[in-house]
Amino acid sequence: MSSWNLESWKQLQIDQSPGWHNDSKLQTVIKQLSSQPPIVFKNEIILLKKRLQQAYEGKYFIIQGGDCAETFSDFNTELIKNKLNILLQMSIVLSYATSIKTLRIGRIAGQFAKPRTKLIEERNHEKYPSYRGDAINGIEFSEKARRPNPDRMIKMYEQSSYTLNLIRSMINEGYTDIHNANQWDLDFIKKSQQGKQYRQIIKKISKTLSFIKTMDLINNHNHRLELYEFFTSHEGLLLEYEQALTRFDANEKKYYNYSGHMIWIGDRTRNINGAHIEFVAGIENPIGIKIGPSIIPDELIKIIKKINPKNEAGKIILISRLGVKNIDEILPELIQKINENQLKVIWLCDPMHGNTFKNKYGYKTRHFNTILNELEQYMKIHKSLNSRAGGIHIEFTSENVTECLGGFQNINNDTLLNRYETACDPRLNNLQSLELIFKLTDLINTKEYQCQS
Ligand code: PEP
Ligand code: CO
């Protein structure tokens, strides 16, 4: 680590590099970004680390989620408000039903760059580079749109700042106060079974709160039940961007990345000898590591030791996305290795990315039941090895889209086409997200799967 510096990653293999064409434009953009104000602040990153330490101790359950890819076009107040809504609804349901506090981390305000398995896309004998997220190129299928353009990173920075600004102002106005929970309802949820269950929960919470208020049992600060805490995260794929927003703190003599509170490294870039792991090894933010079926357990141990040599709790979040077919075979060995090495990590389950397939019409999708099955296996395996299931990592949107099969609405191959709108991976819609949380609370409350504390 002594040789680490802001640019040491550049000497190593850069997986999933966008292949920028215009180097002088890239340098201008990086210079400009390097002088911009931070998007998030140091005290917030430190608070998140503290909360993650508490999550490590079992005092919080983590719900991390949001879009697979944010886009420049899907950007308005209503959408952001609704995304915040879902996270709040999920938190309330989970906390109320399990008596465990929730920690909310959005895949939001920075989730614009995507790794791709296929670097080239072919349609009707025409071939262009794949879409890599709005931070890199455009989704339209044309030579011009698919050319990587560094200027897009400026737009990513601006939209991330606006998004977080809006979230902060909603929180300050008290929008996330539990007393406003009735306002968080979305129209189509109102008609559903989950909506009914959700409103019953809100009613009970409101009653309890007014009782507490009447009895004057809590002061005004606790009153908001910590729902005002909200953190952002994104995949740290574009190292030029991450570097530009990483600044040296002269007091602490440490580097903080101000592009988001938590950064994760994707399954395709978590190479122990690669640029991405090198870069995050030098920053103070909490770091997520996605774990797919190609993981080599000993390599995972090396990655963790490189990023977290002091074995601090709350620093490393392992996000397993193994797929229901692989989880039984792979996860137990990983947990055992982590336990043997006494590494302090938080485990999250991403039950989505290992279960993606193309349906008969060629649409990328995931089945709701498969997602649940991986989650259930995940809880079971952790319990059996005396390890803590720390939370979930999911892709959802507030819109009533039809991108994942199944669920309460029983979306099938034909209805999937009604509102298939994702820029990248299929997301749970609002109802499916709530349904998932209700199922998860059942799992947590079943002794067989209970998180130890
Ligand atoms: C993602 O989270 O959208 C993603 C690409 O994940 P993974 O790196 O796990 O494939
Ligand atoms: Co995704």
CSV table of C-alpha atoms and ligand atoms in Angstrom, one decimal:
chain,number,residue,atom,x,y,z
A,1,MET,CA,0.0,0.0,0.0
A,2,SER,CA,2.9,2.4,0.5
A,3,SER,CA,3.1,2.7,-3.3
A,4,TRP,CA,-0.5,3.7,-3.6
A,5,ASN,CA,-1.3,7.1,-5.1
A,6,LEU,CA,-4.3,8.6,-6.8
A,7,GLU,CA,-2.9,7.4,-10.2
A,8,SER,CA,-1.3,4.0,-9.2
A,9,TRP,CA,-4.3,2.2,-10.8
A,10,LYS,CA,-3.2,3.4,-14.2
A,11,GLN,CA,-0.2,1.0,-14.2
A,12,LEU,CA,-2.4,-2.0,-13.9
A,13,GLN,CA,-4.9,-3.8,-16.1
A,14,ILE,CA,-8.1,-1.7,-16.5
A,15,ASP,CA,-10.9,-4.1,-17.0
A,16,GLN,CA,-14.0,-2.8,-18.8
A,17,SER,CA,-12.2,0.4,-19.8
A,18,PRO,CA,-14.5,2.5,-22.0
A,19,GLY,CA,-11.7,3.0,-24.6
A,20,TRP,CA,-12.1,6.8,-24.8
A,21,HIS,CA,-11.1,8.0,-28.3
A,22,ASN,CA,-10.3,11.6,-27.6
A,23,ASP,CA,-7.5,11.8,-25.0
A,24,SER,CA,-7.3,15.6,-24.8
A,25,LYS,CA,-11.0,15.9,-24.3
A,26,LEU,CA,-10.8,13.3,-21.5
A,27,GLN,CA,-8.0,15.3,-19.8
A,28,THR,CA,-10.0,18.5,-20.0
A,29,VAL,CA,-13.0,16.8,-18.5
A,30,ILE,CA,-11.0,15.3,-15.7
A,31,LYS,CA,-9.4,18.6,-14.9
A,32,GLN,CA,-12.8,20.2,-14.7
A,33,LEU,CA,-14.2,17.5,-12.5
A,34,SER,CA,-11.2,17.7,-10.2
A,35,SER,CA,-12.0,21.2,-9.3
A,36,GLN,CA,-15.8,20.7,-8.7
A,37,PRO,CA,-17.2,20.6,-5.2
A,38,PRO,CA,-17.9,17.2,-3.6
A,39,ILE,CA,-21.2,15.5,-4.2
A,40,VAL,CA,-21.2,13.9,-0.7
A,41,PHE,CA,-19.4,15.0,2.4
A,42,LYS,CA,-16.8,13.5,4.7
A,43,ASN,CA,-19.0,13.5,7.8
A,44,GLU,CA,-21.6,11.6,5.9
A,45,ILE,CA,-19.1,8.9,4.8
A,46,ILE,CA,-18.0,8.6,8.4
A,47,LEU,CA,-21.6,8.3,9.5
A,48,LEU,CA,-22.2,5.5,7.0
A,49,LYS,CA,-19.1,3.7,8.2
A,50,LYS,CA,-20.4,3.9,11.8
A,51,ARG,CA,-23.8,2.6,10.7
A,52,LEU,CA,-22.1,-0.2,8.8
A,53,GLN,CA,-20.2,-1.1,11.9
A,54,GLN,CA,-23.5,-1.3,13.7
A,55,ALA,CA,-24.9,-3.4,10.9
A,56,TYR,CA,-21.9,-5.7,11.3
A,57,GLU,CA,-22.9,-6.1,14.9
A,58,GLY,CA,-26.5,-7.0,13.8
A,59,LYS,CA,-28.1,-3.7,14.8
A,60,TYR,CA,-29.1,-2.7,11.3
A,61,PHE,CA,-30.4,-4.6,8.3
A,62,ILE,CA,-29.2,-3.1,5.0
A,63,ILE,CA,-31.4,-2.4,2.1
A,64,GLN,CA,-29.3,-1.3,-0.9
A,65,GLY,CA,-31.2,-0.8,-4.1
A,66,GLY,CA,-32.3,1.3,-7.1
A,67,ASP,CA,-31.9,1.3,-10.8
A,68,CYS,CA,-29.5,-1.0,-12.7
A,69,ALA,CA,-28.6,2.1,-14.6
A,70,GLU,CA,-29.7,5.7,-14.0
A,71,THR,CA,-30.2,7.6,-17.2
A,72,PHE,CA,-30.1,11.3,-18.2
A,73,SER,CA,-33.5,11.2,-19.8
A,74,ASP,CA,-35.3,9.6,-16.8
A,75,PHE,CA,-34.7,12.5,-14.5
A,76,ASN,CA,-37.4,14.4,-12.7
A,77,THR,CA,-38.6,15.2,-9.2
A,78,GLU,CA,-41.4,12.8,-9.2
A,79,LEU,CA,-39.2,9.9,-10.2
A,80,ILE,CA,-36.6,10.6,-7.6
A,81,LYS,CA,-39.3,11.1,-4.9
A,82,ASN,CA,-40.9,7.8,-5.9
A,83,LYS,CA,-37.6,5.9,-5.7
A,84,LEU,CA,-37.0,7.3,-2.3
A,85,ASN,CA,-40.5,6.2,-1.4
A,86,ILE,CA,-39.9,2.6,-2.2
A,87,LEU,CA,-36.8,2.4,0.0
A,88,LEU,CA,-38.8,4.0,2.8
A,89,GLN,CA,-41.7,1.7,2.4
A,90,MET,CA,-39.4,-1.3,2.4
A,91,SER,CA,-37.6,0.0,5.5
A,92,ILE,CA,-40.8,0.5,7.4
A,93,VAL,CA,-42.2,-2.9,6.6
A,94,LEU,CA,-39.0,-4.6,7.5
A,95,SER,CA,-38.4,-2.6,10.7
A,96,TYR,CA,-41.9,-2.9,11.9
A,97,ALA,CA,-42.2,-6.6,11.2
A,98,THR,CA,-38.8,-7.6,12.5
A,99,SER,CA,-37.9,-4.9,15.1
A,100,ILE,CA,-34.6,-4.5,13.3
A,101,LYS,CA,-33.5,-1.0,12.2
A,102,THR,CA,-32.8,-0.6,8.5
A,103,LEU,CA,-30.0,1.2,6.8
A,104,ARG,CA,-31.0,2.6,3.4
A,105,ILE,CA,-28.4,2.8,0.6
A,106,GLY,CA,-29.6,3.9,-2.8
A,107,ARG,CA,-28.2,2.8,-6.1
A,108,ILE,CA,-28.7,6.4,-7.0
A,109,ALA,CA,-27.0,9.7,-7.7
A,110,GLY,CA,-24.1,8.2,-9.5
A,111,GLN,CA,-25.1,4.8,-11.0
A,112,PHE,CA,-24.4,5.7,-14.7
A,113,ALA,CA,-21.6,3.4,-15.9
A,114,LYS,CA,-22.2,-0.2,-16.8
A,115,PRO,CA,-19.8,-3.2,-17.3
A,116,ARG,CA,-20.8,-5.3,-20.2
A,117,THR,CA,-20.2,-9.0,-20.9
A,118,LYS,CA,-20.5,-8.5,-24.7
A,119,LEU,CA,-18.6,-5.5,-25.9
A,120,ILE,CA,-20.2,-5.4,-29.3
A,121,GLU,CA,-24.0,-5.5,-30.0
A,122,GLU,CA,-25.3,-6.8,-33.3
A,123,ARG,CA,-28.8,-6.0,-34.7
A,124,ASN,CA,-29.8,-7.0,-38.3
A,125,HIS,CA,-26.2,-7.5,-39.3
A,126,GLU,CA,-25.1,-4.1,-38.0
A,127,LYS,CA,-22.5,-4.0,-35.3
A,128,TYR,CA,-21.7,-1.2,-32.8
A,129,PRO,CA,-20.1,-1.0,-29.4
A,130,SER,CA,-22.5,-2.0,-26.6
A,131,TYR,CA,-24.2,0.6,-24.6
A,132,ARG,CA,-22.1,1.1,-21.4
A,133,GLY,CA,-24.3,3.5,-19.4
A,134,ASP,CA,-25.1,7.2,-20.0
A,135,ALA,CA,-21.8,8.2,-18.4
A,136,ILE,CA,-20.0,6.7,-21.4
A,137,ASN,CA,-22.2,6.5,-24.5
A,138,GLY,CA,-25.8,6.7,-25.7
A,139,ILE,CA,-28.3,3.9,-25.8
A,140,GLU,CA,-29.5,4.6,-29.4
A,141,PHE,CA,-28.2,2.0,-31.8
A,142,SER,CA,-25.9,4.1,-34.1
A,143,GLU,CA,-22.2,4.6,-34.6
A,144,LYS,CA,-22.4,8.2,-33.3
A,145,ALA,CA,-24.4,7.4,-30.1
A,146,ARG,CA,-22.2,4.4,-29.2
A,147,ARG,CA,-19.0,6.4,-29.4
A,148,PRO,CA,-17.6,6.9,-25.8
A,149,ASN,CA,-17.8,10.6,-25.0
A,150,PRO,CA,-15.9,12.0,-21.9
A,151,ASP,CA,-18.3,15.0,-21.7
A,152,ARG,CA,-20.9,12.6,-20.5
A,153,MET,CA,-19.0,12.4,-17.2
A,154,ILE,CA,-19.7,16.1,-16.6
A,155,LYS,CA,-23.4,15.4,-17.0
A,156,MET,CA,-23.1,12.4,-14.7
A,157,TYR,CA,-21.5,14.7,-12.1
A,158,GLU,CA,-24.2,17.3,-12.5
A,159,GLN,CA,-27.2,14.9,-12.4
A,160,SER,CA,-25.8,13.1,-9.4
A,161,SER,CA,-25.5,16.5,-7.6
A,162,TYR,CA,-29.0,17.6,-8.5
A,163,THR,CA,-30.4,14.2,-7.5
A,164,LEU,CA,-28.8,14.2,-4.1
A,165,ASN,CA,-29.7,17.8,-3.6
A,166,LEU,CA,-33.3,16.9,-4.2
A,167,ILE,CA,-33.1,14.0,-1.8
A,168,ARG,CA,-31.5,16.2,0.9
A,169,SER,CA,-34.2,18.8,0.5
A,170,MET,CA,-37.0,16.2,0.8
A,171,ILE,CA,-35.4,14.8,3.9
A,172,ASN,CA,-35.0,18.3,5.4
A,173,GLU,CA,-38.6,19.1,4.7
A,174,GLY,CA,-39.6,16.1,6.7
A,175,TYR,CA,-40.8,14.1,3.8
A,176,THR,CA,-39.1,10.9,5.2
A,177,ASP,CA,-40.6,11.5,8.6
A,178,ILE,CA,-42.6,8.4,9.6
A,179,HIS,CA,-45.7,10.6,10.2
A,180,ASN,CA,-45.8,11.2,6.4
A,181,ALA,CA,-45.8,7.6,5.6
A,182,ASN,CA,-49.3,7.7,4.2
A,183,GLN,CA,-48.1,10.1,1.5
A,184,TRP,CA,-45.6,7.6,0.2
A,185,ASP,CA,-48.3,5.5,-1.3
A,186,LEU,CA,-48.2,5.2,-5.0
A,187,ASP,CA,-51.4,5.0,-7.0
A,188,PHE,CA,-51.1,1.5,-8.3
A,189,ILE,CA,-49.9,0.1,-5.0
A,190,LYS,CA,-53.1,1.3,-3.3
A,191,LYS,CA,-55.2,-1.3,-5.1
A,192,SER,CA,-53.0,-4.3,-4.3
A,193,GLN,CA,-52.8,-6.8,-1.5
A,194,GLN,CA,-49.3,-5.5,-0.6
A,195,GLY,CA,-50.7,-2.0,-0.5
A,196,LYS,CA,-53.4,-3.1,2.0
A,197,GLN,CA,-50.9,-4.9,4.2
A,198,TYR,CA,-48.6,-1.8,4.0
A,199,ARG,CA,-51.3,0.6,5.0
A,200,GLN,CA,-52.2,-1.6,8.0
A,201,ILE,CA,-48.6,-1.4,9.1
A,202,ILE,CA,-48.6,2.4,8.7
A,203,LYS,CA,-51.8,2.6,10.8
A,204,LYS,CA,-50.3,0.6,13.6
A,205,ILE,CA,-47.1,2.6,13.5
A,206,SER,CA,-49.0,5.9,13.6
A,207,LYS,CA,-51.1,4.8,16.5
A,208,THR,CA,-47.9,3.8,18.4
A,209,LEU,CA,-46.3,7.1,17.5
A,210,SER,CA,-49.2,9.2,18.7
A,211,PHE,CA,-49.3,7.2,21.9
A,212,ILE,CA,-45.6,7.9,22.4
A,213,LYS,CA,-46.1,11.5,21.6
A,214,THR,CA,-49.1,11.8,24.0
A,215,MET,CA,-47.0,10.2,26.8
A,216,ASP,CA,-44.1,12.5,25.8
A,217,LEU,CA,-41.8,9.5,25.8
A,218,ILE,CA,-39.4,10.7,23.2
A,219,ASN,CA,-37.9,14.0,22.3
A,220,ASN,CA,-38.1,15.7,19.0
A,221,HIS,CA,-34.9,14.3,17.6
A,222,ASN,CA,-35.6,10.6,18.0
A,223,HIS,CA,-39.1,11.3,16.8
A,224,ARG,CA,-38.0,10.9,13.2
A,225,LEU,CA,-36.9,7.4,13.9
A,226,GLU,CA,-33.7,7.8,11.9
A,227,LEU,CA,-35.5,7.5,8.6
A,228,TYR,CA,-33.8,10.7,7.6
A,229,GLU,CA,-30.6,8.9,7.1
A,230,PHE,CA,-30.0,8.0,3.5
A,231,PHE,CA,-26.8,7.1,1.7
A,232,THR,CA,-25.9,6.8,-1.9
A,233,SER,CA,-23.8,4.2,-3.8
A,234,HIS,CA,-22.8,3.3,-7.3
A,235,GLU,CA,-20.4,0.9,-9.1
A,236,GLY,CA,-16.9,2.5,-9.2
A,237,LEU,CA,-16.3,1.5,-12.8
A,238,LEU,CA,-15.0,4.7,-14.3
A,239,LEU,CA,-11.8,5.2,-12.5
A,240,GLU,CA,-11.0,8.5,-14.2
A,241,TYR,CA,-14.3,9.9,-12.7
A,242,GLU,CA,-13.7,8.3,-9.3
A,243,GLN,CA,-10.2,9.7,-9.2
A,244,ALA,CA,-11.3,13.2,-10.1
A,245,LEU,CA,-13.7,13.2,-7.1
A,246,THR,CA,-11.3,11.8,-4.7
A,247,ARG,CA,-9.6,14.4,-2.5
A,248,PHE,CA,-6.8,14.3,0.1
A,249,ASP,CA,-7.9,15.3,3.6
A,250,ALA,CA,-4.9,17.1,5.0
A,251,ASN,CA,-6.0,16.7,8.6
A,252,GLU,CA,-6.4,13.0,8.6
A,253,LYS,CA,-3.9,12.4,5.8
A,254,LYS,CA,-6.4,10.2,4.1
A,255,TYR,CA,-8.3,10.1,0.8
A,256,TYR,CA,-12.0,10.3,0.6
A,257,ASN,CA,-14.0,9.7,-2.6
A,258,TYR,CA,-16.8,12.3,-2.7
A,259,SER,CA,-18.6,10.9,-5.7
A,260,GLY,CA,-20.9,8.8,-3.5
A,261,HIS,CA,-20.9,7.4,0.1
A,262,MET,CA,-20.3,3.8,-0.8
A,263,ILE,CA,-18.6,2.5,-3.9
A,264,TRP,CA,-18.8,-1.1,-5.1
A,265,ILE,CA,-16.6,-3.0,-7.5
A,266,GLY,CA,-18.5,-5.2,-9.9
A,267,ASP,CA,-18.1,-8.9,-10.6
A,268,ARG,CA,-16.2,-8.2,-13.9
A,269,THR,CA,-13.6,-5.8,-12.4
A,270,ARG,CA,-12.7,-7.3,-9.0
A,271,ASN,CA,-9.4,-8.7,-10.2
A,272,ILE,CA,-6.9,-8.7,-7.4
A,273,ASN,CA,-4.1,-7.5,-9.8
A,274,GLY,CA,-6.3,-5.0,-11.6
A,275,ALA,CA,-6.8,-1.3,-11.5
A,276,HIS,CA,-10.2,-1.2,-9.7
A,277,ILE,CA,-9.1,-3.1,-6.6
A,278,GLU,CA,-5.9,-1.0,-6.5
A,279,PHE,CA,-7.9,2.2,-6.6
A,280,VAL,CA,-10.4,1.4,-3.9
A,281,ALA,CA,-7.6,0.1,-1.6
A,282,GLY,CA,-6.5,3.7,-1.1
A,283,ILE,CA,-9.8,5.4,-0.2
A,284,GLU,CA,-11.6,5.7,3.1
A,285,ASN,CA,-15.2,5.0,1.8
A,286,PRO,CA,-16.9,1.7,2.6
A,287,ILE,CA,-16.3,-0.7,-0.3
A,288,GLY,CA,-18.7,-3.3,-1.8
A,289,ILE,CA,-17.4,-6.3,-3.7
A,290,LYS,CA,-19.7,-8.2,-6.0
A,291,ILE,CA,-19.2,-11.9,-6.0
A,292,GLY,CA,-20.3,-14.0,-8.9
A,293,PRO,CA,-19.8,-17.7,-9.6
A,294,SER,CA,-16.3,-17.3,-11.0
A,295,ILE,CA,-14.9,-16.2,-7.6
A,296,ILE,CA,-11.8,-17.9,-6.4
A,297,PRO,CA,-12.1,-18.1,-2.6
A,298,ASP,CA,-8.4,-17.4,-1.9
A,299,GLU,CA,-8.5,-14.5,-4.3
A,300,LEU,CA,-11.4,-13.0,-2.4
A,301,ILE,CA,-9.4,-13.2,0.9
A,302,LYS,CA,-6.5,-11.4,-0.8
A,303,ILE,CA,-8.9,-8.7,-2.1
A,304,ILE,CA,-10.3,-8.1,1.3
A,305,LYS,CA,-6.9,-8.0,3.0
A,306,LYS,CA,-5.7,-5.5,0.4
A,307,ILE,CA,-8.6,-3.1,0.8
A,308,ASN,CA,-9.0,-3.5,4.5
A,309,PRO,CA,-5.6,-4.4,6.0
A,310,LYS,CA,-6.6,-3.3,9.5
A,311,ASN,CA,-9.7,-5.5,9.4
A,312,GLU,CA,-12.0,-2.6,10.3
A,313,ALA,CA,-15.7,-3.6,10.7
A,314,GLY,CA,-18.0,-1.7,8.4
A,315,LYS,CA,-15.5,-1.2,5.6
A,316,ILE,CA,-16.1,-4.3,3.4
A,317,ILE,CA,-19.5,-5.3,2.1
A,318,LEU,CA,-19.5,-8.6,0.2
A,319,ILE,CA,-22.4,-8.7,-2.2
A,320,SER,CA,-23.0,-12.3,-3.3
A,321,ARG,CA,-24.9,-12.7,-6.7
A,322,LEU,CA,-24.3,-16.3,-7.3
A,323,GLY,CA,-27.6,-17.4,-8.8
A,324,VAL,CA,-29.9,-20.0,-7.3
A,325,LYS,CA,-28.2,-22.7,-9.3
A,326,ASN,CA,-24.8,-22.0,-7.7
A,327,ILE,CA,-25.4,-20.6,-4.3
A,328,ASP,CA,-25.5,-23.9,-2.4
A,329,GLU,CA,-22.2,-25.0,-3.9
A,330,ILE,CA,-20.2,-21.8,-3.6
A,331,LEU,CA,-21.5,-19.7,-0.7
A,332,PRO,CA,-20.7,-22.1,2.2
A,333,GLU,CA,-17.1,-22.4,1.2
A,334,LEU,CA,-16.7,-18.6,1.0
A,335,ILE,CA,-18.3,-18.0,4.4
A,336,GLN,CA,-16.1,-20.7,5.9
A,337,LYS,CA,-13.0,-19.0,4.4
A,338,ILE,CA,-14.0,-15.6,5.7
A,339,ASN,CA,-14.7,-17.1,9.2
A,340,GLU,CA,-11.4,-19.0,9.3
A,341,ASN,CA,-9.5,-15.8,8.4
A,342,GLN,CA,-11.6,-13.9,11.0
A,343,LEU,CA,-12.3,-11.2,8.4
A,344,LYS,CA,-14.9,-8.6,9.5
A,345,VAL,CA,-17.2,-8.3,6.5
A,346,ILE,CA,-20.9,-7.6,6.0
A,347,TRP,CA,-22.7,-10.0,3.7
A,348,LEU,CA,-25.4,-8.8,1.4
A,349,CYS,CA,-27.5,-10.9,-1.0
A,350,ASP,CA,-28.0,-9.7,-4.5
A,351,PRO,CA,-30.5,-12.2,-5.6
A,352,MET,CA,-30.9,-10.7,-9.1
A,353,HIS,CA,-27.7,-10.7,-11.1
A,354,GLY,CA,-27.1,-14.4,-11.0
A,355,ASN,CA,-30.6,-15.2,-12.2
A,356,THR,CA,-30.9,-13.2,-15.4
A,357,PHE,CA,-31.8,-15.0,-18.6
A,358,LYS,CA,-33.3,-14.1,-22.0
A,359,ASN,CA,-36.9,-15.1,-22.5
A,360,LYS,CA,-38.4,-16.6,-25.6
A,361,TYR,CA,-38.7,-13.1,-27.2
A,362,GLY,CA,-35.1,-12.3,-26.4
A,363,TYR,CA,-35.8,-10.0,-23.5
A,364,LYS,CA,-33.5,-10.1,-20.5
A,365,THR,CA,-35.5,-11.0,-17.5
A,366,ARG,CA,-35.6,-12.6,-14.0
A,367,HIS,CA,-38.3,-14.6,-12.4
A,368,PHE,CA,-39.6,-13.3,-9.1
A,369,ASN,CA,-39.7,-16.9,-7.6
A,370,THR,CA,-36.1,-17.5,-8.5
A,371,ILE,CA,-35.1,-14.3,-6.9
A,372,LEU,CA,-36.9,-15.3,-3.7
A,373,ASN,CA,-35.4,-18.8,-3.8
A,374,GLU,CA,-31.8,-17.4,-3.9
A,375,LEU,CA,-32.7,-15.1,-1.0
A,376,GLU,CA,-34.1,-18.0,1.0
A,377,GLN,CA,-31.0,-20.2,0.3
A,378,TYR,CA,-28.8,-17.3,1.3
A,379,MET,CA,-30.5,-16.9,4.6
A,380,LYS,CA,-30.4,-20.6,5.3
A,381,ILE,CA,-26.8,-21.0,4.5
A,382,HIS,CA,-25.7,-18.1,6.6
A,383,LYS,CA,-27.7,-19.4,9.5
A,384,SER,CA,-26.3,-22.9,9.2
A,385,LEU,CA,-22.7,-21.5,9.3
A,386,ASN,CA,-23.4,-19.1,12.2
A,387,SER,CA,-22.8,-16.1,9.9
A,388,ARG,CA,-24.9,-13.0,9.7
A,389,ALA,CA,-27.1,-12.2,6.7
A,390,GLY,CA,-26.6,-8.5,6.7
A,391,GLY,CA,-29.0,-7.3,4.0
A,392,ILE,CA,-30.1,-7.2,0.4
A,393,HIS,CA,-28.9,-5.5,-2.7
A,394,ILE,CA,-31.7,-5.2,-5.4
A,395,GLU,CA,-32.6,-3.5,-8.6
A,396,PHE,CA,-36.0,-1.8,-8.6
A,397,THR,CA,-37.8,1.2,-9.9
A,398,SER,CA,-40.8,3.1,-8.7
A,399,GLU,CA,-42.6,2.7,-12.0
A,400,ASN,CA,-45.1,0.1,-12.7
A,401,VAL,CA,-42.8,-1.6,-15.2
A,402,THR,CA,-43.0,-5.2,-16.4
A,403,GLU,CA,-39.4,-6.4,-16.5
A,404,CYS,CA,-39.2,-9.3,-14.1
A,405,LEU,CA,-41.6,-12.3,-14.5
A,406,GLY,CA,-44.0,-13.4,-11.8
A,407,GLY,CA,-44.9,-11.8,-8.6
A,408,PHE,CA,-48.4,-10.8,-7.4
A,409,GLN,CA,-49.3,-9.4,-10.8
A,410,ASN,CA,-48.1,-12.7,-12.4
A,411,ILE,CA,-46.2,-11.0,-15.2
A,412,ASN,CA,-45.7,-13.5,-18.0
A,413,ASN,CA,-43.7,-13.6,-21.3
A,414,ASP,CA,-46.5,-11.7,-23.1
A,415,THR,CA,-47.3,-9.0,-20.5
A,416,LEU,CA,-43.6,-8.5,-20.0
A,417,LEU,CA,-43.6,-6.5,-23.2
A,418,ASN,CA,-46.2,-4.0,-21.8
A,419,ARG,CA,-43.7,-1.8,-20.0
A,420,TYR,CA,-40.2,-3.1,-20.5
A,421,GLU,CA,-38.3,0.1,-20.1
A,422,THR,CA,-34.9,-0.6,-18.5
A,423,ALA,CA,-31.7,0.8,-19.9
A,424,CYS,CA,-29.9,-2.3,-18.7
A,425,ASP,CA,-31.0,-5.1,-16.4
A,426,PRO,CA,-34.7,-5.9,-15.5
A,427,ARG,CA,-35.9,-4.3,-12.3
A,428,LEU,CA,-38.5,-5.2,-9.8
A,429,ASN,CA,-41.5,-2.8,-9.9
A,430,ASN,CA,-42.8,-1.2,-6.8
A,431,LEU,CA,-45.3,-4.0,-6.0
A,432,GLN,CA,-42.7,-6.7,-6.6
A,433,SER,CA,-40.2,-4.8,-4.3
A,434,LEU,CA,-42.8,-4.6,-1.5
A,435,GLU,CA,-43.7,-8.3,-2.1
A,436,LEU,CA,-40.1,-9.2,-1.8
A,437,ILE,CA,-39.8,-7.3,1.5
A,438,PHE,CA,-42.9,-9.0,3.0
A,439,LYS,CA,-41.4,-12.4,2.1
A,440,LEU,CA,-38.0,-11.4,3.5
A,441,THR,CA,-39.5,-10.3,6.8
A,442,ASP,CA,-41.2,-13.7,7.0
A,443,LEU,CA,-37.9,-15.4,6.4
A,444,ILE,CA,-36.2,-13.2,9.1
A,445,ASN,CA,-39.0,-14.0,11.5
A,446,THR,CA,-38.8,-17.7,10.9
A,447,LYS,CA,-36.4,-19.0,13.5
A,448,GLU,CA,-34.8,-21.3,11.0
A,449,TYR,CA,-33.3,-18.3,9.1
A,450,GLN,CA,-33.1,-15.7,11.8
A,451,CYS,CA,-30.2,-13.3,11.8
A,452,GLN,CA,-28.2,-13.8,14.9
A,453,SER,CA,-27.6,-10.8,17.1
B,1,PEP,C1,-25.0,-4.4,-11.5
B,1,PEP,O1,-25.0,-4.3,-10.2
B,1,PEP,O2,-25.7,-3.8,-12.2
B,1,PEP,C2,-24.0,-5.3,-12.1
B,1,PEP,C3,-23.5,-5.2,-13.3
B,1,PEP,O3,-23.6,-6.3,-11.2
B,1,PEP,P1,-22.5,-7.4,-11.3
B,1,PEP,O4,-21.2,-6.7,-11.3
B,1,PEP,O5,-22.7,-8.2,-10.0
B,1,PEP,O6,-22.7,-8.2,-12.5
B,2,CO,CO,-27.7,-4.6,-13.1
